[in-house]
Structures are given as structure tokens and as C-alpha cells.
Short mmCIF file of C-alpha atoms in Angstrom, two decimals:
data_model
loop_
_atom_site.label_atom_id
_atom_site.label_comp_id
_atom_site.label_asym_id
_atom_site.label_seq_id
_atom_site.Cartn_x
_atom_site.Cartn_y
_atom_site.Cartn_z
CA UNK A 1 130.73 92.69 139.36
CA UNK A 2 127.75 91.23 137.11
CA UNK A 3 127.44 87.40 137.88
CA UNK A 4 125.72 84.64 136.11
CA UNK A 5 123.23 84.48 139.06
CA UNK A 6 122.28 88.12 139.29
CA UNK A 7 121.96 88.35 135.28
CA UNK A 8 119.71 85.39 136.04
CA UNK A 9 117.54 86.95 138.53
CA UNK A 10 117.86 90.12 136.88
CA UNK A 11 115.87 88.21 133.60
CA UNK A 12 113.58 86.14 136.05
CA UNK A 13 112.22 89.70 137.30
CA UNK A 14 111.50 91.23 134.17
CA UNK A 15 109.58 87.94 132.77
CA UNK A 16 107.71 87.84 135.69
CA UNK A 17 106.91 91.75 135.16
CA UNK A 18 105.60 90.71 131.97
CA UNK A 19 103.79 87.47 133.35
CA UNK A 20 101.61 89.41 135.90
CA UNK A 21 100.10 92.23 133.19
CA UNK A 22 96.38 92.54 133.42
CA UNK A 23 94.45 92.39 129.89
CA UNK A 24 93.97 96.38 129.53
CA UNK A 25 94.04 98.35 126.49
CA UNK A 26 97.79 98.59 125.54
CA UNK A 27 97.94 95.01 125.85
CA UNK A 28 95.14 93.94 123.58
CA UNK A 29 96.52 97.00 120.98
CA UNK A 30 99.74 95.59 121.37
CA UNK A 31 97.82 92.02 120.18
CA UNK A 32 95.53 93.85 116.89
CA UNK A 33 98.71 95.85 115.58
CA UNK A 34 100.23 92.13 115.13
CA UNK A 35 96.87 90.38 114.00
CA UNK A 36 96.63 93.53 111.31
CA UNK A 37 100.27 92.52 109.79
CA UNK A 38 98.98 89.59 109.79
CA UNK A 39 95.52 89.48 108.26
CA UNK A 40 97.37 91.19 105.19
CA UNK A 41 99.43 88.06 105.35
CA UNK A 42 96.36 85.75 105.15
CA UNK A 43 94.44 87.90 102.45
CA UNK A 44 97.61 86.66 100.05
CA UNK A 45 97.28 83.14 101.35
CA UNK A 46 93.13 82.12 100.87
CA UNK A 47 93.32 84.36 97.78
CA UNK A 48 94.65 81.23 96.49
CA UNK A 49 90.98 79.61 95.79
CA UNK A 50 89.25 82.35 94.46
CA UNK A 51 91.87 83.76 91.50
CA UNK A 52 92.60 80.21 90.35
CA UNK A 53 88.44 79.95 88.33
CA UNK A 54 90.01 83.64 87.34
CA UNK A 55 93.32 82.41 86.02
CA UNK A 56 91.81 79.74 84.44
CA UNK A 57 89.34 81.44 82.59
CA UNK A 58 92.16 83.42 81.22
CA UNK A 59 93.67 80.26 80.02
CA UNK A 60 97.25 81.13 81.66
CA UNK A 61 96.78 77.81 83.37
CA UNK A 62 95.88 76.23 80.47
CA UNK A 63 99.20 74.82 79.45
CA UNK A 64 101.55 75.71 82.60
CA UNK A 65 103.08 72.63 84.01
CA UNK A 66 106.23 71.41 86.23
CA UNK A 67 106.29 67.74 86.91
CA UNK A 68 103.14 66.45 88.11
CA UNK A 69 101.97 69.72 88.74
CA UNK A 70 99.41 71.22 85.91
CA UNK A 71 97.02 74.11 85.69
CA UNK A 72 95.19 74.41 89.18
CA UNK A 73 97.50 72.44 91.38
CA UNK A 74 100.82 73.97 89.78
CA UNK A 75 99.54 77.79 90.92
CA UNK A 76 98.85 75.94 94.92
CA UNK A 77 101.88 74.01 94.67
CA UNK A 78 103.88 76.69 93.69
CA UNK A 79 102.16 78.77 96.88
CA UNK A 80 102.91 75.93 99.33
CA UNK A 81 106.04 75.49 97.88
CA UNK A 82 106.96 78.77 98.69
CA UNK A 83 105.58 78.68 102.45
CA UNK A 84 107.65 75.30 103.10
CA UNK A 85 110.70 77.28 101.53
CA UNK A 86 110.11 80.21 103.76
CA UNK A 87 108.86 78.25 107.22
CA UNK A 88 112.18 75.65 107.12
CA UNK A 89 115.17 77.74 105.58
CA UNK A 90 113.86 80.94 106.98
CA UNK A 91 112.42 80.43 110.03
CA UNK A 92 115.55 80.93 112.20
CA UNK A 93 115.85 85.02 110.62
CA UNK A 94 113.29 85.77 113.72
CA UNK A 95 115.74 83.99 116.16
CA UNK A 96 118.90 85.47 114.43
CA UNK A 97 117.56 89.34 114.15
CA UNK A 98 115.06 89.60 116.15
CA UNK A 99 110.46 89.07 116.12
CA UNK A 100 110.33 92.70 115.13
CA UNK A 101 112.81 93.69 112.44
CA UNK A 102 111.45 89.90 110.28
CA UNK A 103 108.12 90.72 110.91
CA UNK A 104 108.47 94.01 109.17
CA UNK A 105 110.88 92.72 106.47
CA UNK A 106 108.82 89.63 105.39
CA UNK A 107 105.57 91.91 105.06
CA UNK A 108 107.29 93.74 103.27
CA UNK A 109 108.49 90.97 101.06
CA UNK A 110 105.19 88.90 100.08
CA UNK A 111 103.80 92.47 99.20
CA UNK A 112 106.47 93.13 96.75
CA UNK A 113 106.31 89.73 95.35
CA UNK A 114 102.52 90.47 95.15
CA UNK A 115 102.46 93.23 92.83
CA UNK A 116 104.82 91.64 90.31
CA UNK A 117 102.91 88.36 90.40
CA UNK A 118 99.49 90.53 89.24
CA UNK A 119 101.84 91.83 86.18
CA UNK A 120 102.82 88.61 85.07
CA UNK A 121 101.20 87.36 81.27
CA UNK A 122 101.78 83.43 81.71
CA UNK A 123 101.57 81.09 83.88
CA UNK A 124 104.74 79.87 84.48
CA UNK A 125 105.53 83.44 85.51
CA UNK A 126 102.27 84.03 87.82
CA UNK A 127 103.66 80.63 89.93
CA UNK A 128 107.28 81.32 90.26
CA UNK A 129 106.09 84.87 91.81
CA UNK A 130 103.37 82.79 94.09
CA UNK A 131 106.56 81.09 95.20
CA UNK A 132 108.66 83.97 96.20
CA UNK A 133 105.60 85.68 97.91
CA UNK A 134 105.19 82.20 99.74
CA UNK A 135 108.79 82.87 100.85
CA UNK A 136 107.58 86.33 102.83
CA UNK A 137 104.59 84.81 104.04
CA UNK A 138 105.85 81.52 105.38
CA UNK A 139 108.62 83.61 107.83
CA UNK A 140 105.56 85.73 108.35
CA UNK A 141 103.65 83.31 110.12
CA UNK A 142 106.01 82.10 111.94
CA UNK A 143 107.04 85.50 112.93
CA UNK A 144 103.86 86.63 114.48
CA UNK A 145 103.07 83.03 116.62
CA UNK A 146 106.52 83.20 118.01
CA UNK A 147 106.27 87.05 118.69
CA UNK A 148 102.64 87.20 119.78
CA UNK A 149 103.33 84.24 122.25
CA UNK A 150 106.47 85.96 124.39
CA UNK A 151 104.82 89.53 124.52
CA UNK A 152 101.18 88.57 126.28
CA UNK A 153 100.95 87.70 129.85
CA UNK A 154 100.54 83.39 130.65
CA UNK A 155 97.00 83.60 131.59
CA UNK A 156 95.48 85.37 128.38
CA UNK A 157 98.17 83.53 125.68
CA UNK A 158 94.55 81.20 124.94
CA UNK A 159 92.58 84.68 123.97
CA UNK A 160 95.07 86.64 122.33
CA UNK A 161 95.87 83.61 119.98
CA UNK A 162 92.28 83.67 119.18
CA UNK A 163 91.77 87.32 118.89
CA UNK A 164 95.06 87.33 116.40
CA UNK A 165 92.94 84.76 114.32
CA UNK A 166 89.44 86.31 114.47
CA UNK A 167 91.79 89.05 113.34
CA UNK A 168 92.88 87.74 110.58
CA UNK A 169 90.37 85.55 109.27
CA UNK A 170 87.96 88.38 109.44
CA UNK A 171 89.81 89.65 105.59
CA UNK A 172 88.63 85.48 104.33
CA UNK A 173 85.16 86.85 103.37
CA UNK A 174 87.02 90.06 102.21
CA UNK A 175 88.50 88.29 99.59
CA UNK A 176 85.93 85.95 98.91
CA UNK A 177 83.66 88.78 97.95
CA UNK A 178 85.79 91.18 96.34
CA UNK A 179 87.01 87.66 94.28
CA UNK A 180 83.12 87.13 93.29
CA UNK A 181 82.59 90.44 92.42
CA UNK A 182 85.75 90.90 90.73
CA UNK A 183 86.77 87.62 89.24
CA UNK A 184 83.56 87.27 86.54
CA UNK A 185 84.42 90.58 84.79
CA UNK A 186 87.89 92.32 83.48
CA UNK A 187 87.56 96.37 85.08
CA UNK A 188 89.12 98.88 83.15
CA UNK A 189 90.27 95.98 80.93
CA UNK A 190 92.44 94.29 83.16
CA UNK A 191 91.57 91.32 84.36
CA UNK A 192 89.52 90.72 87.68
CA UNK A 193 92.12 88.32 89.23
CA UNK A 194 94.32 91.26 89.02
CA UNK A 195 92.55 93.38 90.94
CA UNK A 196 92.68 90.66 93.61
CA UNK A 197 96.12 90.14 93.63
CA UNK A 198 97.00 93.53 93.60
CA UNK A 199 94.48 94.60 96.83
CA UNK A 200 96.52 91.88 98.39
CA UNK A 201 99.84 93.93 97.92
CA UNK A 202 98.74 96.66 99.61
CA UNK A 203 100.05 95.49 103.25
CA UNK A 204 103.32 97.22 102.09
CA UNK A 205 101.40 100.68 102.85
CA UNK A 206 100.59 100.12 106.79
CA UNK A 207 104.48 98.30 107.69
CA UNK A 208 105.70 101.20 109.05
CA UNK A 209 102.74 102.10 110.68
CA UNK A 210 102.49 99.00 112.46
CA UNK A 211 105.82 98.79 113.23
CA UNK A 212 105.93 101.94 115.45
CA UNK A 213 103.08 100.68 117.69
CA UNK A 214 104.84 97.64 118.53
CA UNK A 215 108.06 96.76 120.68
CA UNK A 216 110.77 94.06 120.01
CA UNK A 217 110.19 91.17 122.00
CA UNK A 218 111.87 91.41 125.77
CA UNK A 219 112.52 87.62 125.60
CA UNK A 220 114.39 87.71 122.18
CA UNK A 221 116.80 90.75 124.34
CA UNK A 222 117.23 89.04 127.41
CA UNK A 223 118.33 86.26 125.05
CA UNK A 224 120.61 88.12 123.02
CA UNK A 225 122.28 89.65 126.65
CA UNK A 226 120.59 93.16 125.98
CA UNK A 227 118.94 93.57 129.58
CA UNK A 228 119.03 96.98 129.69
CA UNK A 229 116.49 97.03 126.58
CA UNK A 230 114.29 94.23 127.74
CA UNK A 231 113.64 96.62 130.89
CA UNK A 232 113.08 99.19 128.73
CA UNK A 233 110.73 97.96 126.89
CA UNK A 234 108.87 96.28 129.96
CA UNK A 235 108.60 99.10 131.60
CA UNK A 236 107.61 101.45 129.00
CA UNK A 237 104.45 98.61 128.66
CA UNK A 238 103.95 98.67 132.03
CA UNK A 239 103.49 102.48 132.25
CA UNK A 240 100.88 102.47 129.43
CA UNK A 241 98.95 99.90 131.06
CA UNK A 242 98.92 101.58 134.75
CA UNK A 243 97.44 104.75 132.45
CA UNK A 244 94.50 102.11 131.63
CA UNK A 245 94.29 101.17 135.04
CA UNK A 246 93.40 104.44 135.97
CA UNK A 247 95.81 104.70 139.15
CA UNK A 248 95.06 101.32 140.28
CA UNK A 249 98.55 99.49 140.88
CA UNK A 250 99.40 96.87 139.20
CA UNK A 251 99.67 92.98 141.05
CA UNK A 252 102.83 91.92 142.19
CA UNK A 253 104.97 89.83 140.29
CA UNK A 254 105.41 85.96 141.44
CA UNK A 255 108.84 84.45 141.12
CA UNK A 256 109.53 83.05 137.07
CA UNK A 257 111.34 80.21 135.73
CA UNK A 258 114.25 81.83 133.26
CA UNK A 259 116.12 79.81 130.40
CA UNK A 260 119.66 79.52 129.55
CA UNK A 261 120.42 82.52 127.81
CA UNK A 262 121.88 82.05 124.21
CA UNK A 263 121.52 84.36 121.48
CA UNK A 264 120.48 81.51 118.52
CA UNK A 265 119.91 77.96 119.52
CA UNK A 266 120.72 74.93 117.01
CA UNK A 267 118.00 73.10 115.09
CA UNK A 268 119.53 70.13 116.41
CA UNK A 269 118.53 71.23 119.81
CA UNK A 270 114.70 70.07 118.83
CA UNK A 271 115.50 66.81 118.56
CA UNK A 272 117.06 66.35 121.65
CA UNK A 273 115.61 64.00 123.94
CA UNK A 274 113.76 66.74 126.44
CA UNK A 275 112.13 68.02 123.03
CA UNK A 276 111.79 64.93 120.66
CA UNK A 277 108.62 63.97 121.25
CA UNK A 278 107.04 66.86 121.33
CA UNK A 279 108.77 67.78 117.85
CA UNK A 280 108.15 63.85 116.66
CA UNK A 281 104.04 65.00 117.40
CA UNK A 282 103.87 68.20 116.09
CA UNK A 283 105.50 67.14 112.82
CA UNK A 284 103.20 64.56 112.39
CA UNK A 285 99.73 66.89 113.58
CA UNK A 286 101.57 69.59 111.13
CA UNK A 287 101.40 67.02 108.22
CA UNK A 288 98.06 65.80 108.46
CA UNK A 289 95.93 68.99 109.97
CA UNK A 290 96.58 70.52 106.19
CA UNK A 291 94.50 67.96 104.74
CA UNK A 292 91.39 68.96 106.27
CA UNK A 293 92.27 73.09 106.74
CA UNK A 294 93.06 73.52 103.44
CA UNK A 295 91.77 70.23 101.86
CA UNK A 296 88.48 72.41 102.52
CA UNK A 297 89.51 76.15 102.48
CA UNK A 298 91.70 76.00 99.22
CA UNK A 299 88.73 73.71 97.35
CA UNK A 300 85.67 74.77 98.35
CA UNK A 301 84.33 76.77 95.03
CA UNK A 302 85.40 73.64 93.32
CA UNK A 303 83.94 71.22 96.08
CA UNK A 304 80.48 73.03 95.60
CA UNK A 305 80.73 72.96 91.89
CA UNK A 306 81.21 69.21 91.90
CA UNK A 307 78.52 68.47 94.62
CA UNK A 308 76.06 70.90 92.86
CA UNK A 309 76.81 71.23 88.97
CA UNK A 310 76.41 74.47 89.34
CA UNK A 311 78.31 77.65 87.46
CA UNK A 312 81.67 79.10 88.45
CA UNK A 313 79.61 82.51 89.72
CA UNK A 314 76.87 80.90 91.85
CA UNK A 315 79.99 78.38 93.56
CA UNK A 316 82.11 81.91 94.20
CA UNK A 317 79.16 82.98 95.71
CA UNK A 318 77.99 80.20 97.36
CA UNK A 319 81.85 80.10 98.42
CA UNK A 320 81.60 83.57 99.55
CA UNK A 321 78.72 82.78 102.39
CA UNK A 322 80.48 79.93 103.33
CA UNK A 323 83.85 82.42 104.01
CA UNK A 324 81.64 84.85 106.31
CA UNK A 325 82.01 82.00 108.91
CA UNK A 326 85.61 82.29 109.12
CA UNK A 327 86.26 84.78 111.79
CA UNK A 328 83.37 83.31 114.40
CA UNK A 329 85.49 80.57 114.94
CA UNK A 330 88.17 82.58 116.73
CA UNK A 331 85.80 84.58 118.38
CA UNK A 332 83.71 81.70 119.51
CA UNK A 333 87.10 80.14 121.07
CA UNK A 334 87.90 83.16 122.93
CA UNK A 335 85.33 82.23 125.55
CA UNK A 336 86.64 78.61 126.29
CA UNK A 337 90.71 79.55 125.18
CA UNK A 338 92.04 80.01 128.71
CA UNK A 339 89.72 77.52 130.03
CA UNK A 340 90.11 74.25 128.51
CA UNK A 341 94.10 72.54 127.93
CA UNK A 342 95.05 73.51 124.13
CA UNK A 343 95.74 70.25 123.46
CA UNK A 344 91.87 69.31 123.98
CA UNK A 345 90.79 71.97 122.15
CA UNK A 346 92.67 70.70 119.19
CA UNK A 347 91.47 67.39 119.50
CA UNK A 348 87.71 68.45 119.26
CA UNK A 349 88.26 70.72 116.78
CA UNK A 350 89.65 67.60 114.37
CA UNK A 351 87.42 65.55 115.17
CA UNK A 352 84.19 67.79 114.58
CA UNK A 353 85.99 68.45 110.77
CA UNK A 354 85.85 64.76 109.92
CA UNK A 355 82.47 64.46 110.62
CA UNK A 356 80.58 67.62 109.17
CA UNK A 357 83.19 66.79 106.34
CA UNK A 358 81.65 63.57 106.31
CA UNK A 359 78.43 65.21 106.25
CA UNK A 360 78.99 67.84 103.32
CA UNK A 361 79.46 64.85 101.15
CA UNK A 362 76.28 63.47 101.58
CA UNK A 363 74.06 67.17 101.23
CA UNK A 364 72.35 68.11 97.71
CA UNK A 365 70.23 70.67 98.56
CA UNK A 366 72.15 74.39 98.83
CA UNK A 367 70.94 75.34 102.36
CA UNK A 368 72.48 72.09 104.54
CA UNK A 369 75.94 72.32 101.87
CA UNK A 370 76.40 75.43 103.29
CA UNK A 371 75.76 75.16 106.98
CA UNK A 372 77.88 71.97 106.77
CA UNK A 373 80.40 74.17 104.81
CA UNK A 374 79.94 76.79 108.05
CA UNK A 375 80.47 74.33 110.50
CA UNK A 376 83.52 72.96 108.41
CA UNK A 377 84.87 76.24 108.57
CA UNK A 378 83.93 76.62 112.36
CA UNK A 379 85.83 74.14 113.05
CA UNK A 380 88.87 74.79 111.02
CA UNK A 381 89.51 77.89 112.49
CA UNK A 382 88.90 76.88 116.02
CA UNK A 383 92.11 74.47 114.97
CA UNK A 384 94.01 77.20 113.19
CA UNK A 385 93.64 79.08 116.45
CA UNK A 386 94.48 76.57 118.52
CA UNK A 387 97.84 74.80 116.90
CA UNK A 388 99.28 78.15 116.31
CA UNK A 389 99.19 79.06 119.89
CA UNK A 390 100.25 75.64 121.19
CA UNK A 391 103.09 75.14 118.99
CA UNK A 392 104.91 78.55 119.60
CA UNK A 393 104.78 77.20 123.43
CA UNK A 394 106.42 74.32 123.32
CA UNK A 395 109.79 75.50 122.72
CA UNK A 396 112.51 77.91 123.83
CA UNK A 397 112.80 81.24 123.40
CA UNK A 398 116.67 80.57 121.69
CA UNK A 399 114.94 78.43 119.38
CA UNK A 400 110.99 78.95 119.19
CA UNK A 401 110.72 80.52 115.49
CA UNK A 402 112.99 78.17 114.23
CA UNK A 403 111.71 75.24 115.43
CA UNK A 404 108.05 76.47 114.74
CA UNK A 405 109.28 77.13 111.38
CA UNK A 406 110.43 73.72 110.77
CA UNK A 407 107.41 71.72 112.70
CA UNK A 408 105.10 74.31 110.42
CA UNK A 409 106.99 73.56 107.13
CA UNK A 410 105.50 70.31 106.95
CA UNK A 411 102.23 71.13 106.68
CA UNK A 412 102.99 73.80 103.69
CA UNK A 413 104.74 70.49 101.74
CA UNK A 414 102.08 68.27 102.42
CA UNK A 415 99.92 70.80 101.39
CA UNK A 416 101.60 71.00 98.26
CA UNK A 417 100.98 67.16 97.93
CA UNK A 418 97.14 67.76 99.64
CA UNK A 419 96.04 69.58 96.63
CA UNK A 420 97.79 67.09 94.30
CA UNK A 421 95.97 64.29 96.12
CA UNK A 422 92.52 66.21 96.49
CA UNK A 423 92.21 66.81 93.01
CA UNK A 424 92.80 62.93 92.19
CA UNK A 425 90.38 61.76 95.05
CA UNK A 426 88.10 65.03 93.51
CA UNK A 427 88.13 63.34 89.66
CA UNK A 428 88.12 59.55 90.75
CA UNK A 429 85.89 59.04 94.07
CA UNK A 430 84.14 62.67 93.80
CA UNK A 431 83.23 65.04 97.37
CA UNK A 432 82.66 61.44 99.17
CA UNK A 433 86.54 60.19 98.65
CA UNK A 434 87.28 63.82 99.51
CA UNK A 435 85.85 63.88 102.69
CA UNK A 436 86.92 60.76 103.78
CA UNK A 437 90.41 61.30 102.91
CA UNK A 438 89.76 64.36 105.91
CA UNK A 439 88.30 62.23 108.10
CA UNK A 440 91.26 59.61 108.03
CA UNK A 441 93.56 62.39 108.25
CA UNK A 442 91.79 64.02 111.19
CA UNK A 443 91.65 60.62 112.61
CA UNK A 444 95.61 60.66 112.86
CA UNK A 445 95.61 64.36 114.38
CA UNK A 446 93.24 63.20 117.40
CA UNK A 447 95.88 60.84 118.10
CA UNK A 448 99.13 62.48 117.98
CA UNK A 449 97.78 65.34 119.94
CA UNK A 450 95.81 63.31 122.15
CA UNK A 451 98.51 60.68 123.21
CA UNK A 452 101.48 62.70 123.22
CA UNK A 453 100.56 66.47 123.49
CA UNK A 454 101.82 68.60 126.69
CA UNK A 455 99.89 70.34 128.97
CA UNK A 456 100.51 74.02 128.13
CA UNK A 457 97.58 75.97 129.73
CA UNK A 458 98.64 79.14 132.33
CA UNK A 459 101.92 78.07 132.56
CA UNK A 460 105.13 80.36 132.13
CA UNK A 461 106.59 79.24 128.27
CA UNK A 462 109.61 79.35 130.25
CA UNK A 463 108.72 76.23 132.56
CA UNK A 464 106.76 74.33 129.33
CA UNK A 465 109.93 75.11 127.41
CA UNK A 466 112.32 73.80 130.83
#
């Protein structure tokens, strides 16, 4: 007879089975099949910048307004819009059916939505489709932190985090260029922002390719009461990576911490008083971090235009060198990730964007814009990198995407706000108000994570979450 205890022990062996892999081969494949679906994902999002000078020049901007939103910040509203939509009221679908069915279906999704949005002739119409491919790519994200966090082993969580985003940030430059290239001119008559968009949509194409390479999570089984498949799936892991190891046997597995096994937690559960503050902390890091990731990411052409006077093609460009930074940040954090607490990493990577923010500002000549710009970007990553790792940890496996999703959603509506904001600081106080808007916001960030942030670093996410 099966009791709670041996179930229990049953689940505590196979995390720790899990827990003691070494970094070979299979494991970091296991990590780029996920960081591919993903740097699809983040090709839709930075598009953002570089088709708005594009949809502009077209004049489908011209007179497209909701509310307060008009022309620019109506398109990035309608994008963040549609990644707070997807993040709160969607985030549980990873939770519900599991990390590997959502993070097929929502690919699968914000591609669709993709290709229609690059057929649409106004601009009401190209927003509402940036909305619903928002949708796909808010679950998205959450998808992949939540999934990429229970598959690796505790001691390399800090590198595979930043490998995911070196990963995916590697396709910012991508579209930066093909945006410069493409944007100025209308190919075969159809407008370059087209093009864009619709090189975007093509993640549809690899889903099924990716999904065969990659298992369903052995935490989300053991959760839902399928131990039989969680062994399964651990085992058929562990037999690729003893064919790395060349014959070598793998170490043996330390006792594990297990949590109460239940299929779907409640949202409520977050709030809780073993899990308040660390929710309380991360919604207020979530709310402010946007102002200075995409306060800078989503602006810069238009930051450099303002600072410089210069055209819309030399900013793209300009832009465009400034984007080839964006996957050394990830890369560069891979040799301190599993070093340093993730909560210290975060803090230094907020502070150093308030100052070189602070620093853009004051540049006029080309050459120090852009090395500021580099450093921004640096910096921003090294964050992007960092949050995304730590928040997935914090949390139980009954509840992680869910309550990532929610924390997460608040930085896609203040994001939505962000660009509202930017653009007034922009018009009325110029890159100087800009930048110290950041810094302020920063400012908060150092403190929330600072003061109240857990210690996360080589510990089993089932004894962070306990």
C-alpha cells in the first residue's frame, strides 16, 4: 500500500536525482532548445522600437488614438497591454497544463498574431493585433523562467538563466539591423516594417522542432501525482548525460527538501504570510525595473535623435551599434552568476543604469552616446538576467508560473504607463528629465531588493520555496 510518506520520499529521490546533474551536453541543449523558443519570443518584443519610425512614416500612426494613448505610445501601449493581459490572466495555463504543452501553444500564438498584425492597413488594426500577440508572449515568458528554473540542477540555475538570456538577446541586434536596413525603403512594394514584422512570425516554423528536444517538467508531474512520468523523464536525462560523461558515474544524490504536492495552487496562496513579502518586493522591483529596461531599450532611436538632431536613418543605425551590446551582458554574467547572491547582482546592475543613464544625458559627441548607450545596455541585461532567474525561485512549484505571472504583470502595465510618461518627460525636460526619471526609479529597485530580497543562491527551489 502507497503511503503519503513513501510518495514523499519517492518525490524527494527523484528531485535530488535532478539536483546532483553535472553541466554536460544534454543539459546545456536541454537549456538552448528553451532560450531558442524564446529568442523568437524577444525578436517580437524589441521589434517594438524599430517599426514604430516605420509605421510612422507610413502615417498609420498618424491619427490612431485610444484615450491618452496616440501615435507612438498607442502601438507600445497596446504591446504592454497585451503582455500584462497575458502575464496576470494567463499565467496560471503553465501551472494548470503543464511548462511544456503552454510553451508550445503560446509560441505558437504570438506568431499567428504576428503575421496578421503585418497585414493590417491602419493603425487601430496594427495595435489591437500587437495586443493579442502580447497575449502569447506574456505566458511565454513566464513559461520559459518557470520551466527553465525546475529542469537545471541548483548549482548552475545562475548560468543557465544567463545563457537563456545571452540566448535570446543575441536576435536584439538581429532586429535592429534588419529594422535599419529594412525600415528606410518599401521591398517589392511592401513596406519595410512589414518585412520586420513578418521575420518575427516565423517562430511558428521551429515549435515542433523544439518541442521534441525537450521534456515536460518532472516537478510540474510529481505535482500533478504522475510519479511514474517524473522518473521517466529523469531518468531518460540521466542516461543522456552518463553518454557525455563518457562512462564516468554520475555523483550521488544528497537527501532533498519536497513540497506539498497539489496539482494548481491558489493565487491567494502568494499573499500568505510565508510569501507576502517576498511578493510585496517583487511587485514593487517589477514596477519600477521597467522604467529603466525599457525606458532605454524601447526609446533609444528616439533618445539619440533628441540628444543629437540627427535623421531617423543615422539614429536606427546609431541604434543598431548600440543593440550589438545586448547579448554580452548575459555572457559577461555567466562568469560571476553562481558566484555572487542574485539579489546583489540585481542591486548593482540598477544602480550602474542610473548612473551611465545619468551620463548619456550629458554626452554630445556620437562616440561617448554610444558607449554610455553600451554600458546602459550592459547593464540592463545583466538585470534582465538576473530578476528572471530570481523571481521563478521564490515560489512553489504548485504556484511558480502563476505567481511569476502576476509579480511580472506589473512591470508590462507600468510599462504601458513608462512610455506614456517617457514621452512627456522626452517633450518637456528632454534626455536629462529622462534619465533622471531612471535614476529615481532605479533608486527604488536598490532598495526593495536590497532590504527585503531572499537569499536564493545553490539552494534547492524546494527549501527557498519551504
Amino acid at each position: 500500500m502507497t503511503t503519503d510518506a513513501s510518495v514523499k520520499a519517492r518525490a524527494a529521490a527523484i528531485l535530488a536525482r535532478l539536483d546532483r546533474l553535472p553541466g554536460t551536453p544534454q543539459v546545456w541543449r536541454l537549456i538552448a532548445l528553451l532560450s531558442l523558443g524564446g529568442m523568437f519570443e524577444l525578436y517580437d518584443l524589441f521589434m517594438t522600437a524599430y517599426v514604430v519610425p516605420g509605421l510612422m512614416k507610413e502615417g498609420l500612426l498618424t491619427n490612431a488614438a485610444v484615450s491618452i494613448f496616440a501615435g507612438p505610445a498607442l502601438f507600445v501601449a497596446a504591446t504592454f497591454t497585451g503582455l500584462f493581459i497575458g502575464t496576470l490572466f494567463f499565467g496560471y495555463a503553465a501551472d494548470r497544463y503543464g511548462r511544456r504543452t503552454i510553451f508550445t501553444y503560446s509560441m505558437l500564438w504570438y506568431s499567428a498574431a504576428t503575421l496578421v498584425m503585418a497585414l493590417q492597413n491602419s493603425g487601430l488594426g496594427v495595435s489591437l493585433w500587437r495586443l493579442i500577440a502580447g497575449i502569447g508572449i506574456g505566458v511565454e515568458l513566464v513559461t520559459i523562467d518557470t520551466y527553465l528554473s525546475e529542469l537545471v540542477p541548483k548549482s548552475m540555475r545562475g548560468r543557465a538563466f544567463a545563457f537563456n538570456q545571452a540566448v535570446q538577446f543575441s536576435v536584439v541586434p538581429i532586429v535592429a539591423f534588419v529594422a535599419y536596413r529594412l525600415v528606410p525603403i518599401s521591398p517589392f512594394g511592401f513596406e519595410g516594417w512589414r518585412w520586420v514584422v513578418l521575420l518575427g512570425s516565423t517562430g511558428a516554423l521551429f515549435v515542433w522542432f523544439i518541442r521534441r528536444g525537450i521534456p515536460e517538467s518532472p516537478r510540474w508531474l510529481i505535482n500533478q501525482g504522475r510519479l511514474d512520468e517524473a522518473e521517466a523523464v529523469t531518468a531518460s536525462i540521466e542516461a543522456k548525460v552518463l553518454a557525455d560523461l563518457g562512462g564516468k558515474s554520475l555523483p550521488v544524490p544528497d537527501s532533498h527538501a519536497v513540497e506539498e504536492a497539489q496539482p494548481v495552487g491558489r493565487l491567494a496562496e502568494i499573499f500568505e504570510s510565508r510569501y507576502r513579502g517576498r511578493t510585496i518586493m517583487l511587485m514593487i522591483f517589477q514596477f519600477f525595473q521597467t522604467f529603466g529596461f525599457y525606458g532605454f531599450a524601447a526609446w533609444v532611436p528616439t533618445l539619440i535623435a533628441q540628444q543629437t538632431g540627427i535623421n531617423l536613418g543615422a539614429s536606427l543605425l546609431y541604434s543598431f551599434i548600440i543593440a550589438i551590446a545586448n547579448p554580452f551582458g548575459p555572457l559577461l554574467a555567466m562568469s560571476f552568476a553562481d558566484r555572487f547572491e542574485r539579489k546583489w547582482q540585481l542591486v548593482g546592475a540598477a544602480g550602474c543604469i542610473g548612473i551611465f543613464g545619468m551620463l548619456f544625458s550629458f554626452q554630445n559627441t556620437m562616440p561617448l552616446l554610444i558607449l554610455c548607450g553600451v554600458l546602459i545596455t550592459l547593464s540592463n541585461n545583466v538585470l534582465s538576467y538576473s530578476f528572471h532567474n530570481y523571481q521563478a525561485e521564490l515560489f512553489p512549484a504548485r504556484v511558480r508560473a502563476r505567481a511569476v505571472g502576476f509579480t511580472y504583470s506589473l512591470s508590462r502595465i507600468s510599462a504601458v504607463f513608462a512610455s506614456f510618461i517617457i514621452g512627456f518627460f522626452l517633450q518637456t525636460a528632454g534626455t536629462k528629465g529622462v534619465f533622471g526619471l531612471i535614476a529615481v526609479a532605479m533608486l527604488i529597485v536598490v532598495i526593495s531588493i536590497g532590504g527585503w530580497g531572499p537569499r536564493t543562491l545553490d539552494r534547492e527551489l524546494e527549501e527557498i520555496s519551504r
